[in-house]
Amino acid sequence: MTTLPDARGHFGRFGGRFVPETLMAPLLELEKAYAAARRDRGFQQRLASLLADYAGRPTPLYFAARLTEHCGGARIWLKREDLCHTGAHKVNNVLGQALLAARMKKTRIIAETGAGQHGVATATAAALLGVPCEVYMGAEDIARQALNVFRMRLLGAKVIPVESGSKTLKDAVNEALRDWVTNVHTTYYLLGSALGPHPYPMMVRDFHTVIGKEARTQSRRAIGRVPDVVVACVGGGSNAIGLFHPFIEERRTRIVGVEPGGGGLASGKHGASMAAGAVGVLHGSMSYLLQNDDGQVAVAHSISAGLDYPGVGPEHAYYKDTGRFEFVSITDEEALEGFQALTRLEGIMPALESAHAVAHAMRLAKTLPRSKVMVVGLSGRGDKDVYVVAKALGMEIG
Amino acid sequence: MSPTAGRTSRLDETFARLRARGERALVAYLMAGDPSLDATRRLVVEAERRGADVIELGVPFSDPLADGPVIQRAGIRALAGGTSLPRILEMVATLRAEVRVPIALMTYYNPVLAFGLKSFARTAADAGADGVLVPDLPWEESEPLRAEAEPAGLDVIQFVAPTSTPARVKTIARLARGFIYLVSLTGVTGERRELPKDLDAQIRTLRLLTTKPVCVGFGVSTPDQVAAVAAAADGVAVGSAIVRKIEEYTATPTLIEKVGDFIATLKDPLRAGSSAGFARAILGGGTEERAVRRATTVGRGA
Ligand SMILES: Cc1ncc(COP(=O)(O)O)c(C=O)c1O
């Protein structure tokens, strides 16, 4: 399992490096630099101390007693990535890659962002390291995640609106890649999910496996064994692979990824690339992809900007095919219910992305006995989403 | 007449003929379906008549990450008109009765994957297409396509970039069919005011590693730039500047004629013994008044 991906970045038939020739040498350079950093104790120590003292790790594994009682089934534990500095798991990967960028002596950092969480995390790390930062963000996402846009600006980053295509995450990735191909000598592309060309899916996964490693140790301590089920939402797949990866060889642990069902799979307006996609190539790797018969990439739909992506990381695609990971979907409406339930019952306001995982966990918990234990990846906090939630619930702010 | 393996391709013949005459190739890019497939068919006929030696036929894609704003817009127009790879191949099949010029399809990988590699290779070759360029398919990932394309008689044209290491260039040159497409600069497609100062050196370095024809593209947009590049290359690819002309005259009765006129001015400096030509090989500067007028900035965003 730890042998994946292979030397060319393939997870079985998925992954790889489908990029313009101009980016091949930089990707090979990045792969080399990452391999060297991985072996470098100084690098690892710097990252570990930042994760502890700056990002606030380890994050708690919290038993959601009232939510459990409400569902009346399996016990639900939350892996509290929402308590990370900047409010989401994204910071784990960002700190790792930002240190790598510094090690590679890159003088400029660019990133794409959907919900703005990755953009905020990147702007934060750039401020910390004193490096100029530019973040590509779809115009539609800028409108629905205004709070995060302002946070990025306060942090000194430049937010560049992307007006092409669907004006969401997919187009922000395109634009970031166009920037990188142009400024390849000076610029580090800090990709925010477990997707893109090799080595990104592997590297982003590695930086996030701290989530699953902690959760494994914490659940051993709290319940004396590994959980029966782990659940996480899947946009590109970074928080999910971070939580899942350390459990892949734990055969008794069910692994469940939750995709955005939008208006329902039948509506055609969703982001469920596992449920409704076909194998294809987008943004440098082969994976499942929402597309039409002509190979044109479809526009995803989700109430949550961070899940609004027509593809999925290649490692998830691989484990879907082997059957090791299960994938389900949760609609916008169900996610809103999950959001409200967790807020009212536990006093924890989840990001709308994470609310998808919560909603599915609630559904699943009801079908399982109390002897079963579930760990849910609570990937981020919901402050950024209050406007969207207010609008969806027909409420007014203030 | 399905071509067979081991034959000389139409691209090989074209470059051999031009070399023998001391002439350079104009590789003219058109986005298929912009403004319509029928217009594209007529534009190809006109392009050949006015001096294009190779037609690069763009297949529109929803996520063209190697393209700048001009070609992005053309792709959006083409997709809005219902253009698809199967319909483009049907058009190529009818075109073959009208033109002899080699046609290379410029397409991102996903539409080809969706078509199916084997049936794409067969259908494209049977339609009379001569080559395929896939900007998001580096040699490491190109084996499955080459395995279908080469036996079908479809040349898989490879890219070399300014960032390609000598080791990569050697492999690419070995695998290349038809010609080698040298990407002049780090960036996306689109007109540039100036071409990189080291382009000449880049071409010469590539020449040391291969005898296959070398065509230079990305950023080349004016007859002066074409002349400068042609000093060292076998051919010059012009895309965004032609596509911009099409955009400019799209709904007018003079579309075909205006685009044809422009193609003729691009071919002029490539003809044998052209005075505009090879002696005045000024890269990264020189006469560029016309370029300045319609230059866009380097890189992303319009
Ligand atoms: C809180 C939160 N969770 C999940 C995601 C989805 O990304 P991924 O699937 O990479 O974890 C995002 C993306 O913006 C996010 O902000």
XYZ file of C-alpha atoms and ligand atoms in Angstrom:
716
model
C 0.000 0.000 0.000
C 2.779 2.428 0.823
C 4.240 1.559 -2.580
C 1.527 3.616 -4.291
C 1.900 5.543 -6.436
C 4.507 3.920 -8.686
C 7.576 5.780 -9.940
C 5.578 7.651 -12.587
C 2.826 8.604 -10.211
C 0.278 5.972 -11.161
C -2.227 4.463 -8.790
C -3.082 1.497 -10.980
C -4.612 3.030 -14.104
C -5.141 6.382 -12.383
C -2.934 9.374 -11.660
C 0.087 10.066 -13.835
C 1.300 13.305 -15.295
C -0.848 14.680 -18.101
C 0.583 18.152 -18.482
C 2.206 20.294 -21.159
C 5.856 19.448 -21.751
C 6.811 22.816 -20.235
C 5.657 21.575 -16.825
C 7.386 18.204 -16.962
C 10.824 19.358 -15.860
C 9.382 21.463 -13.003
C 7.270 18.522 -11.834
C 10.304 16.249 -11.879
C 12.232 18.893 -9.960
C 9.409 19.152 -7.442
C 9.319 15.399 -7.038
C 13.042 15.350 -6.338
C 12.884 18.257 -3.921
C 10.024 16.628 -2.067
C 11.871 13.309 -1.808
C 14.890 15.129 -0.388
C 12.766 17.091 2.085
C 11.119 13.887 3.224
C 14.501 12.466 4.153
C 15.690 15.695 5.759
C 15.279 15.594 9.547
C 15.574 19.341 9.812
C 12.685 19.798 7.403
C 10.559 17.247 9.223
C 11.276 18.876 12.576
C 10.411 22.340 11.314
C 7.150 21.031 9.910
C 6.316 19.113 13.084
C 6.908 22.145 15.269
C 4.791 24.375 13.011
C 1.991 21.824 13.021
C 2.101 21.736 16.818
C 2.744 25.345 17.815
C 1.282 27.216 14.877
C -1.506 25.038 13.504
C -2.551 23.618 16.869
C -2.019 19.885 16.359
C -2.884 17.330 17.454
C -6.539 18.133 16.925
C -8.933 16.456 19.367
C -10.964 13.354 18.709
C -14.246 14.338 20.296
C -17.139 12.091 21.261
C -20.349 13.704 20.033
C -22.611 12.390 22.774
C -25.754 14.321 21.984
C -25.483 13.716 18.245
C -25.011 10.014 18.976
C -28.027 10.011 21.274
C -30.053 11.857 18.660
C -29.275 9.232 16.019
C -29.721 6.338 18.428
C -27.131 4.033 16.894
C -23.407 3.864 16.420
C -21.249 6.174 18.509
C -20.036 9.202 16.551
C -16.630 10.713 17.156
C -15.427 13.826 15.389
C -11.881 14.414 14.241
C -11.699 18.134 14.883
C -9.798 19.598 11.916
C -12.100 22.598 12.292
C -9.939 23.571 15.258
C -6.804 23.914 13.131
C -5.405 27.398 12.675
C -7.288 29.081 9.783
C -10.275 26.810 10.384
C -9.762 23.747 8.230
C -7.499 20.783 7.535
C -6.012 22.643 4.567
C -3.244 24.107 6.720
C -1.530 20.696 7.145
C -0.721 20.487 3.466
C -0.068 24.182 3.092
C 2.596 24.325 5.798
C 4.349 21.309 4.277
C 4.346 22.700 0.762
C 5.199 26.247 1.845
C 8.310 24.976 3.613
C 9.133 23.023 0.481
C 8.708 26.153 -1.654
C 11.112 27.999 0.620
C 13.561 25.098 0.444
C 13.350 25.270 -3.364
C 14.063 29.013 -3.163
C 10.892 29.946 -5.023
C 10.080 33.619 -4.653
C 6.362 33.558 -5.391
C 3.525 31.266 -4.369
C 0.298 30.753 -6.290
C -2.731 28.695 -5.390
C -6.276 27.940 -6.476
C -9.151 27.940 -4.077
C -12.805 26.930 -4.042
C -14.267 27.605 -0.618
C -11.402 29.939 0.111
C -10.080 27.720 2.905
C -7.066 26.622 0.915
C -6.540 30.198 -0.233
C -6.673 31.482 3.331
C -4.296 28.777 4.517
C -1.883 29.557 1.679
C -2.085 33.309 2.296
C -1.387 32.593 5.959
C 1.702 30.508 5.252
C 2.902 33.095 2.738
C 2.563 35.799 5.393
C 4.445 33.608 7.837
C 7.291 33.057 5.388
C 7.223 36.534 3.876
C 6.577 35.382 0.312
C 4.236 37.133 -2.162
C 1.101 35.119 -2.801
C -1.586 35.156 -5.487
C -4.736 33.095 -5.272
C -6.993 32.179 -8.211
C -10.637 31.943 -7.300
C -13.716 31.490 -9.478
C -15.888 34.596 -9.676
C -18.880 32.604 -8.467
C -16.957 31.370 -5.434
C -15.763 34.895 -4.683
C -19.405 35.886 -4.438
C -20.418 33.056 -2.108
C -17.303 33.013 0.088
C -16.838 36.731 0.624
C -15.530 36.333 4.154
C -12.599 34.211 3.053
C -11.823 36.576 0.185
C -11.483 39.407 2.664
C -9.361 37.266 4.985
C -6.941 36.530 2.147
C -6.676 40.231 1.360
C -6.013 41.066 4.995
C -3.254 38.499 4.961
C -1.628 40.331 2.066
C -2.523 37.945 -0.735
C -3.840 39.019 -4.092
C -7.098 37.314 -5.035
C -7.488 36.969 -8.795
C -11.064 36.393 -10.005
C -11.420 33.705 -12.650
C -14.135 34.467 -15.165
C -13.652 31.515 -17.499
C -15.797 28.390 -17.713
C -18.009 27.693 -14.717
C -16.189 30.338 -12.628
C -15.573 27.815 -9.863
C -12.754 25.642 -8.563
C -12.108 23.750 -11.807
C -11.474 26.987 -13.664
C -9.326 28.340 -10.856
C -7.082 25.282 -11.253
C -6.852 25.897 -15.018
C -5.838 29.487 -14.425
C -3.288 28.569 -11.763
C -1.747 26.042 -14.152
C -1.580 28.705 -16.882
C 0.184 31.025 -14.471
C 2.606 28.293 -13.440
C 3.459 27.340 -17.014
C 4.251 31.020 -17.631
C 6.228 31.794 -14.464
C 7.655 28.390 -13.899
C 11.159 29.502 -12.971
C 10.212 31.656 -9.992
C 6.849 30.361 -8.900
C 5.731 27.565 -6.636
C 2.249 26.209 -7.342
C 0.789 25.251 -3.995
C -2.012 22.896 -5.040
C -4.727 22.457 -2.437
C -6.114 18.983 -2.837
C -4.980 15.431 -3.504
C -5.261 15.880 -7.242
C -3.286 17.222 -10.176
C -0.180 15.707 -11.755
C 2.288 13.564 -9.829
C 3.745 14.256 -7.271
C 0.868 16.375 -5.950
C -1.631 13.615 -5.087
C 1.066 11.748 -3.182
C 2.581 14.794 -1.524
C -0.734 16.327 -0.460
C -1.792 12.946 0.905
C 1.427 12.573 2.861
C 1.035 16.002 4.473
C -2.535 15.156 5.512
C -2.003 11.621 6.823
C -1.282 13.259 10.161
C -5.099 13.411 10.470
C -5.535 9.655 10.210
C -2.446 8.809 12.232
C -3.635 10.927 15.112
C -7.163 9.546 14.822
C -5.860 5.980 14.960
C -3.776 6.611 18.061
C -6.555 8.604 19.700
C -9.209 5.979 19.059
C -6.952 3.233 20.407
C -6.565 5.313 23.532
C -10.238 6.275 23.836
C -11.980 3.056 22.830
C -9.160 0.544 22.815
C -9.347 -0.244 19.122
C -9.610 1.220 15.660
C -13.027 2.576 14.615
C -15.484 0.456 12.680
C -16.159 3.194 10.167
C -14.332 6.328 9.058
C -16.256 8.939 7.070
C -15.086 12.088 5.296
C -16.303 14.415 2.578
C -14.592 14.285 -0.793
C -14.027 17.312 -2.972
C -10.640 16.710 -4.517
C -10.102 14.293 -1.681
C -7.401 15.722 0.576
C -9.031 15.603 4.007
C -10.505 12.232 3.131
C -7.259 10.598 1.989
C -5.503 12.095 5.025
C -7.991 10.442 7.357
C -8.388 7.222 5.353
C -4.851 6.340 4.398
C -3.627 5.112 7.800
C -6.700 2.835 7.975
C -6.365 1.163 4.579
C -4.667 -1.885 6.046
C -7.044 -2.044 9.007
C -9.360 -4.517 7.360
C -12.092 -4.190 9.980
C -12.472 -0.462 9.357
C -15.016 0.542 6.712
C -13.931 3.566 4.743
C -16.624 5.838 3.336
C -16.170 8.942 1.180
C -19.055 11.383 0.841
C -19.530 13.226 -2.422
C -21.699 16.281 -3.011
C -25.089 15.191 -4.306
C -26.179 18.787 -5.015
C -29.809 18.769 -6.117
C -29.765 14.965 -6.233
C -28.033 12.651 -8.702
C -31.161 12.455 -10.860
C -31.154 16.244 -11.285
C -27.813 16.121 -13.043
C -26.724 19.001 -10.809
C -24.156 17.559 -8.445
C -20.462 16.858 -8.016
C -20.557 13.102 -7.564
C -17.756 12.046 -9.897
C -17.528 8.558 -8.407
C -21.233 7.868 -8.725
C -21.818 9.469 -12.113
C -18.416 10.054 -13.708
C -16.337 8.191 -16.264
C -12.583 7.722 -16.396
C -10.857 10.683 -17.983
C -8.042 13.195 -17.731
C -8.362 16.608 -16.134
C -5.789 18.812 -14.429
C -2.906 16.475 -15.009
C -4.182 13.144 -13.825
C -6.436 10.305 -14.812
C -9.377 9.701 -12.552
C -13.159 9.634 -12.461
C -14.570 12.716 -14.052
C -17.984 14.221 -14.715
C -18.099 14.635 -18.484
C -20.313 14.268 -21.501
C -19.974 11.640 -24.252
C -17.578 13.884 -26.187
C -15.144 14.156 -23.292
C -16.101 17.715 -22.383
C -15.839 18.219 -18.647
C -19.166 18.890 -16.969
C -19.851 21.685 -14.545
C -20.269 20.434 -10.986
C -22.945 21.767 -8.646
C -22.850 21.891 -4.891
C -23.979 24.237 -2.170
C -20.466 23.918 -0.825
C -17.816 25.651 -2.891
C -15.081 23.324 -1.622
C -16.808 20.255 -3.056
C -17.854 21.902 -6.304
C -15.404 20.013 -8.504
C -16.095 17.587 -11.378
C -13.116 15.327 -10.643
C -11.603 13.510 -7.721
C -8.095 12.591 -6.615
C -6.633 9.533 -8.390
C -5.917 7.538 -5.250
C -9.610 7.603 -4.355
C -10.425 6.355 -7.852
C -7.995 3.484 -7.360
C -9.499 2.416 -4.043
C -13.003 2.752 -5.423
C -12.078 0.232 -8.108
C -10.484 -2.164 -5.620
C -13.561 -1.840 -3.428
C -11.576 -0.705 -0.396
C -13.304 2.699 -0.283
C -17.065 3.125 -0.554
C -18.551 6.307 -1.951
C -21.947 7.765 -1.231
C -23.515 11.137 -1.864
C -25.350 13.681 0.241
C -27.585 16.363 -1.264
C -27.439 20.082 -0.523
C -30.573 19.742 1.546
C -29.215 16.860 3.615
C -25.963 18.739 4.158
C -27.926 21.709 5.492
C -29.720 19.371 7.887
C -26.371 17.984 9.022
C -25.099 21.519 9.484
C -28.042 22.444 11.688
C -28.012 19.218 13.665
C -24.363 19.511 14.622
C -24.735 23.189 15.405
C -27.778 22.721 17.643
C -26.821 19.435 19.279
C -23.114 19.939 19.821
C -22.504 23.633 19.491
C -20.148 22.954 16.601
C -20.821 24.771 13.372
C -19.273 22.711 10.560
C -18.184 23.902 7.152
C -20.788 22.958 4.555
C -18.205 20.572 3.088
C -17.828 18.793 6.415
C -21.599 18.884 6.916
C -21.834 16.362 4.064
C -19.759 13.914 6.111
C -21.804 14.662 9.223
C -25.080 14.095 7.383
C -23.960 10.741 6.058
C -22.589 9.695 9.437
C -25.963 10.456 10.988
C -27.747 8.409 8.341
C -25.341 5.503 8.754
C -25.262 5.638 12.564
C -28.989 5.004 12.660
C -28.481 1.664 10.907
C -25.719 0.436 13.225
C -25.736 -0.755 16.849
C -24.281 1.281 19.689
C -21.340 -1.097 19.877
C -20.044 0.356 16.606
C -17.749 3.336 16.527
C -17.553 5.881 13.753
C -14.931 8.569 13.227
C -16.057 11.506 11.108
C -13.614 13.919 9.536
C -14.808 17.352 10.549
C -12.642 19.053 7.967
C -13.498 22.674 8.730
C -15.568 25.174 10.621
C -18.617 26.891 9.227
C -18.118 30.604 9.810
C -17.361 31.117 6.137
C -20.707 29.587 5.199
C -23.156 31.557 7.298
C -24.282 33.744 4.394
C -24.934 30.745 2.170
C -26.747 28.945 4.968
C -28.844 32.016 5.774
C -29.859 32.308 2.156
C -30.663 28.614 1.841
C -32.768 28.667 4.989
C -34.508 31.871 4.002
C -33.080 33.740 6.973
C -31.516 37.168 7.235
C -28.249 38.028 8.897
C -28.552 40.847 11.438
C -7.332 4.366 -48.784
C -6.202 3.645 -45.308
C -2.481 4.376 -45.027
C -0.233 1.583 -43.896
C 2.636 1.468 -41.442
C 6.079 2.297 -42.724
C 4.789 4.590 -45.437
C 5.995 8.119 -45.909
C 3.386 10.307 -44.382
C 1.902 13.354 -46.014
C 3.690 15.419 -43.357
C 7.052 13.811 -44.223
C 6.463 14.495 -47.912
C 5.538 18.091 -47.252
C 8.657 18.869 -45.228
C 10.894 17.010 -47.673
C 9.448 18.971 -50.582
C 9.836 22.294 -48.794
C 13.377 21.517 -47.688
C 14.349 20.641 -51.225
C 13.047 24.030 -52.346
C 14.671 25.955 -49.508
C 11.260 26.938 -48.292
C 9.827 26.994 -44.780
C 6.460 25.674 -43.703
C 3.584 27.767 -42.479
C 1.634 25.774 -39.939
C -1.710 27.525 -39.664
C -3.944 26.878 -36.678
C -7.717 27.049 -36.957
C -10.214 26.221 -34.250
C -12.623 23.740 -35.769
C -16.182 25.006 -35.521
C -15.275 28.664 -35.074
C -17.536 30.185 -36.243
C -18.987 26.969 -37.730
C -17.689 23.701 -39.146
C -18.752 24.803 -42.605
C -16.743 28.007 -42.240
C -13.777 25.993 -40.989
C -13.984 23.796 -44.090
C -13.912 26.851 -46.315
C -11.124 28.411 -44.239
C -8.957 25.320 -44.678
C -9.447 25.410 -48.454
C -8.548 29.103 -48.503
C -5.591 28.615 -46.157
C -4.108 25.999 -48.466
C -4.698 28.225 -51.486
C -2.962 31.173 -49.785
C 0.105 29.274 -48.702
C -0.473 27.260 -45.538
C 1.618 24.098 -45.695
C 0.143 22.312 -42.696
C -3.236 22.850 -41.057
C -3.425 22.470 -37.322
C -7.076 21.869 -36.600
C -8.026 22.695 -33.033
C -10.537 20.475 -31.283
C -12.381 22.589 -28.714
C -12.151 21.479 -25.085
C -13.880 22.688 -21.953
C -10.600 23.099 -20.045
C -7.855 24.211 -22.421
C -5.077 24.768 -19.900
C -2.351 25.345 -22.467
C -4.288 28.083 -24.231
C -4.442 31.818 -23.754
C -7.584 33.969 -23.954
C -7.872 34.166 -27.761
C -7.985 30.418 -28.352
C -10.037 29.915 -25.193
C -12.713 32.201 -26.617
C -12.645 30.409 -29.958
C -13.114 27.102 -28.158
C -16.100 28.439 -26.250
C -17.661 29.635 -29.518
C -17.025 26.289 -31.182
C -18.494 24.303 -28.298
C -21.510 26.592 -28.154
C -22.106 25.735 -31.819
C -22.181 22.036 -31.014
C -18.738 21.141 -32.349
C -17.432 17.767 -31.261
C -14.561 15.495 -32.232
C -16.802 13.083 -34.193
C -18.281 15.967 -36.192
C -14.836 17.416 -36.815
C -13.648 14.094 -38.204
C -16.674 13.974 -40.515
C -15.733 17.418 -41.784
C -12.127 16.358 -42.339
C -13.370 13.426 -44.412
C -15.269 15.767 -46.765
C -12.340 18.196 -46.817
C -9.961 15.519 -48.028
C -11.629 15.568 -51.421
C -10.895 19.282 -51.683
C -7.384 19.780 -50.278
C -4.013 18.050 -50.268
C -2.564 19.976 -47.352
C -1.638 17.818 -44.330
C -4.041 18.170 -41.428
C -2.986 17.642 -37.829
C -5.584 17.617 -35.067
C -4.649 19.655 -32.030
C -6.641 18.188 -29.186
C -6.451 17.766 -25.455
C -6.340 14.182 -24.324
C -9.765 13.772 -22.769
C -11.841 14.077 -25.958
C -9.568 11.447 -27.531
C -9.963 9.155 -24.526
C -13.725 9.597 -24.648
C -13.730 8.693 -28.360
C -11.587 5.648 -27.624
C -7.918 5.557 -28.630
C -8.299 2.815 -31.200
C -11.393 4.136 -32.912
C -10.007 7.664 -32.808
C -6.825 6.581 -34.575
C -8.731 4.639 -37.221
C -11.451 7.198 -37.780
C -9.017 10.098 -37.972
C -6.694 8.286 -40.368
C -9.591 7.109 -42.533
C -10.949 10.646 -42.650
C -7.607 11.768 -44.031
C -6.080 13.419 -40.985
C -2.321 13.095 -40.930
C -1.269 13.794 -37.399
C -2.345 14.599 -33.896
C -0.876 16.949 -31.312
C -1.927 16.512 -27.698
C -0.599 19.333 -25.537
C -1.360 17.593 -22.239
C 0.252 14.301 -23.201
C 3.993 14.228 -22.443
C 5.969 11.340 -23.873
C 5.782 9.358 -20.629
C 2.026 9.020 -21.001
C 1.869 8.847 -24.789
C 2.502 5.144 -25.337
C -1.162 4.049 -25.428
C -1.985 6.660 -28.081
C 1.142 6.004 -30.126
C 0.412 2.274 -30.049
C -2.893 2.929 -31.833
C -1.981 5.949 -33.950
C 1.228 4.779 -35.580
C -0.116 1.528 -37.073
C -3.151 3.474 -38.310
C -0.886 5.940 -40.106
C -1.513 8.911 -37.838
C 1.623 10.801 -36.791
C 1.810 11.689 -33.106
C 3.605 15.024 -33.095
C 5.616 15.729 -29.952
C 6.349 18.968 -28.147
C 9.677 20.276 -26.902
C 9.610 23.171 -24.410
C 12.183 25.684 -23.175
C 12.283 23.752 -19.909
C 12.924 20.364 -21.553
C 16.223 18.890 -20.400
C 18.625 17.461 -23.010
C 17.739 13.938 -21.893
C 14.047 14.635 -22.420
C 14.689 16.259 -25.795
C 16.542 13.153 -26.981
C 13.664 10.874 -26.072
C 11.087 13.210 -27.546
C 13.047 13.566 -30.783
C 13.305 9.796 -31.081
C 9.550 9.306 -30.610
C 8.493 12.258 -32.750
C 6.647 11.689 -36.013
C 5.845 14.251 -38.687
C 7.661 17.159 -37.095
C 8.746 18.396 -33.706
C 6.744 21.261 -32.266
C 9.086 23.561 -30.391
C 7.214 25.669 -27.870
C 9.009 28.999 -28.087
C 8.346 30.201 -24.559
C 7.193 29.223 -21.110
C 3.525 30.057 -21.196
C 0.231 29.541 -22.931
C -0.748 30.251 -26.523
C -1.270 33.885 -27.459
C 0.402 36.698 -29.351
C 3.533 38.186 -27.827
C 5.184 41.482 -28.524
C 8.604 39.890 -28.291
C 9.826 36.376 -28.670
C 12.389 35.002 -26.227
C 15.920 36.203 -26.843
C 17.331 32.699 -26.612
C 14.914 31.167 -29.117
C 17.542 31.003 -31.823
C 19.872 29.118 -29.512
C 17.046 26.825 -28.488
C 16.334 25.880 -32.081
C 20.000 25.296 -32.809
C 20.391 23.102 -29.745
C 17.440 21.030 -30.836
C 18.953 20.691 -34.302
C 22.057 19.103 -32.818
C 19.865 16.331 -31.450
C 17.592 15.627 -34.398
C 17.263 15.855 -38.142
C 13.469 15.757 -37.977
C 11.682 18.924 -39.069
C 11.327 21.537 -36.344
C 8.389 23.936 -36.245
C 8.231 26.754 -33.763
C 5.014 27.975 -32.219
C 3.434 29.876 -29.306
C 3.575 33.631 -29.463
C 4.505 33.969 -33.128
C 1.958 36.354 -34.564
C 3.345 38.760 -37.182
C 5.100 38.353 -40.535
C 8.239 39.891 -39.018
C 8.275 37.384 -36.204
C 7.616 34.604 -38.704
C 10.601 35.786 -40.733
C 12.827 35.877 -37.688
C 11.894 32.411 -36.531
C 12.145 30.942 -40.013
C 15.851 31.707 -40.120
C 16.494 28.674 -37.977
C 13.361 26.517 -38.138
C 11.715 24.351 -40.780
C 8.362 25.827 -40.047
C 6.451 28.341 -38.042
C 3.114 27.772 -36.349
C 0.731 30.687 -36.034
C -2.423 30.283 -33.992
C -3.835 33.084 -31.911
C -3.169 35.775 -34.507
C -5.177 33.861 -37.131
C -7.911 33.027 -34.650
C -8.123 36.684 -33.708
C -8.642 37.592 -37.369
C -11.462 35.078 -37.513
C -12.963 36.594 -34.380
C -12.666 40.050 -35.883
C -14.385 39.198 -39.181
C -16.557 36.392 -37.932
C -19.975 37.584 -39.017
C -18.835 39.438 -42.129
C -18.995 38.343 -45.771
C -15.252 38.941 -46.125
C -14.223 36.475 -43.396
C -12.639 33.913 -45.722
C -10.875 36.533 -47.831
C -9.489 38.506 -44.856
C -8.152 35.415 -43.153
C -6.703 34.276 -46.472
C -4.980 37.642 -46.941
C -3.438 37.382 -43.496
C -2.233 33.843 -44.118
C -0.628 35.027 -47.353
C 1.309 37.721 -45.497
C 2.499 35.108 -43.002
C 3.646 32.774 -45.775
C 5.476 35.474 -47.722
C 8.648 35.547 -45.637
C 8.783 31.743 -45.721
C 9.056 31.403 -49.475
C 12.424 30.558 -50.977
C 14.551 33.628 -51.558
C 12.137 35.913 -49.779
C 13.675 39.306 -49.146
C 11.673 39.709 -45.989
C 13.421 36.650 -44.943
C 16.019 34.835 -43.229
C 18.897 37.299 -43.221
C 17.098 39.662 -40.885
C 16.829 37.173 -38.104
C 16.155 39.475 -35.247
C 14.700 37.731 -32.290
C 13.536 39.419 -29.162
C 13.147 42.810 -30.738
C 13.568 44.462 -34.105
C 10.741 45.602 -36.287
C 7.573 45.099 -34.410
C 5.276 48.042 -34.991
C 2.538 45.790 -36.239
C 3.080 43.448 -33.344
C 2.758 46.212 -30.839
C -0.617 47.188 -32.170
C -2.243 43.910 -31.482
C -0.074 42.559 -28.787
C -1.594 41.081 -25.688
C 0.369 40.785 -22.513
C 2.410 37.725 -21.869
C 0.741 35.030 -19.852
C -2.672 34.616 -18.351
C -5.723 36.731 -18.594
C -6.802 39.149 -21.262
C -13.552 22.574 5.136
C -13.306 21.883 3.851
N -13.522 20.559 3.781
C -13.328 19.888 2.638
C -12.909 20.519 1.485
C -12.783 19.714 0.238
O -11.474 19.479 -0.154
P -10.788 18.077 0.003
O -11.674 17.062 -0.637
O -9.499 18.218 -0.689
O -10.622 17.795 1.445
C -12.658 21.887 1.518
C -12.200 22.602 0.312
O -12.183 23.763 0.189
C -12.861 22.582 2.738
O -12.658 23.902 2.811
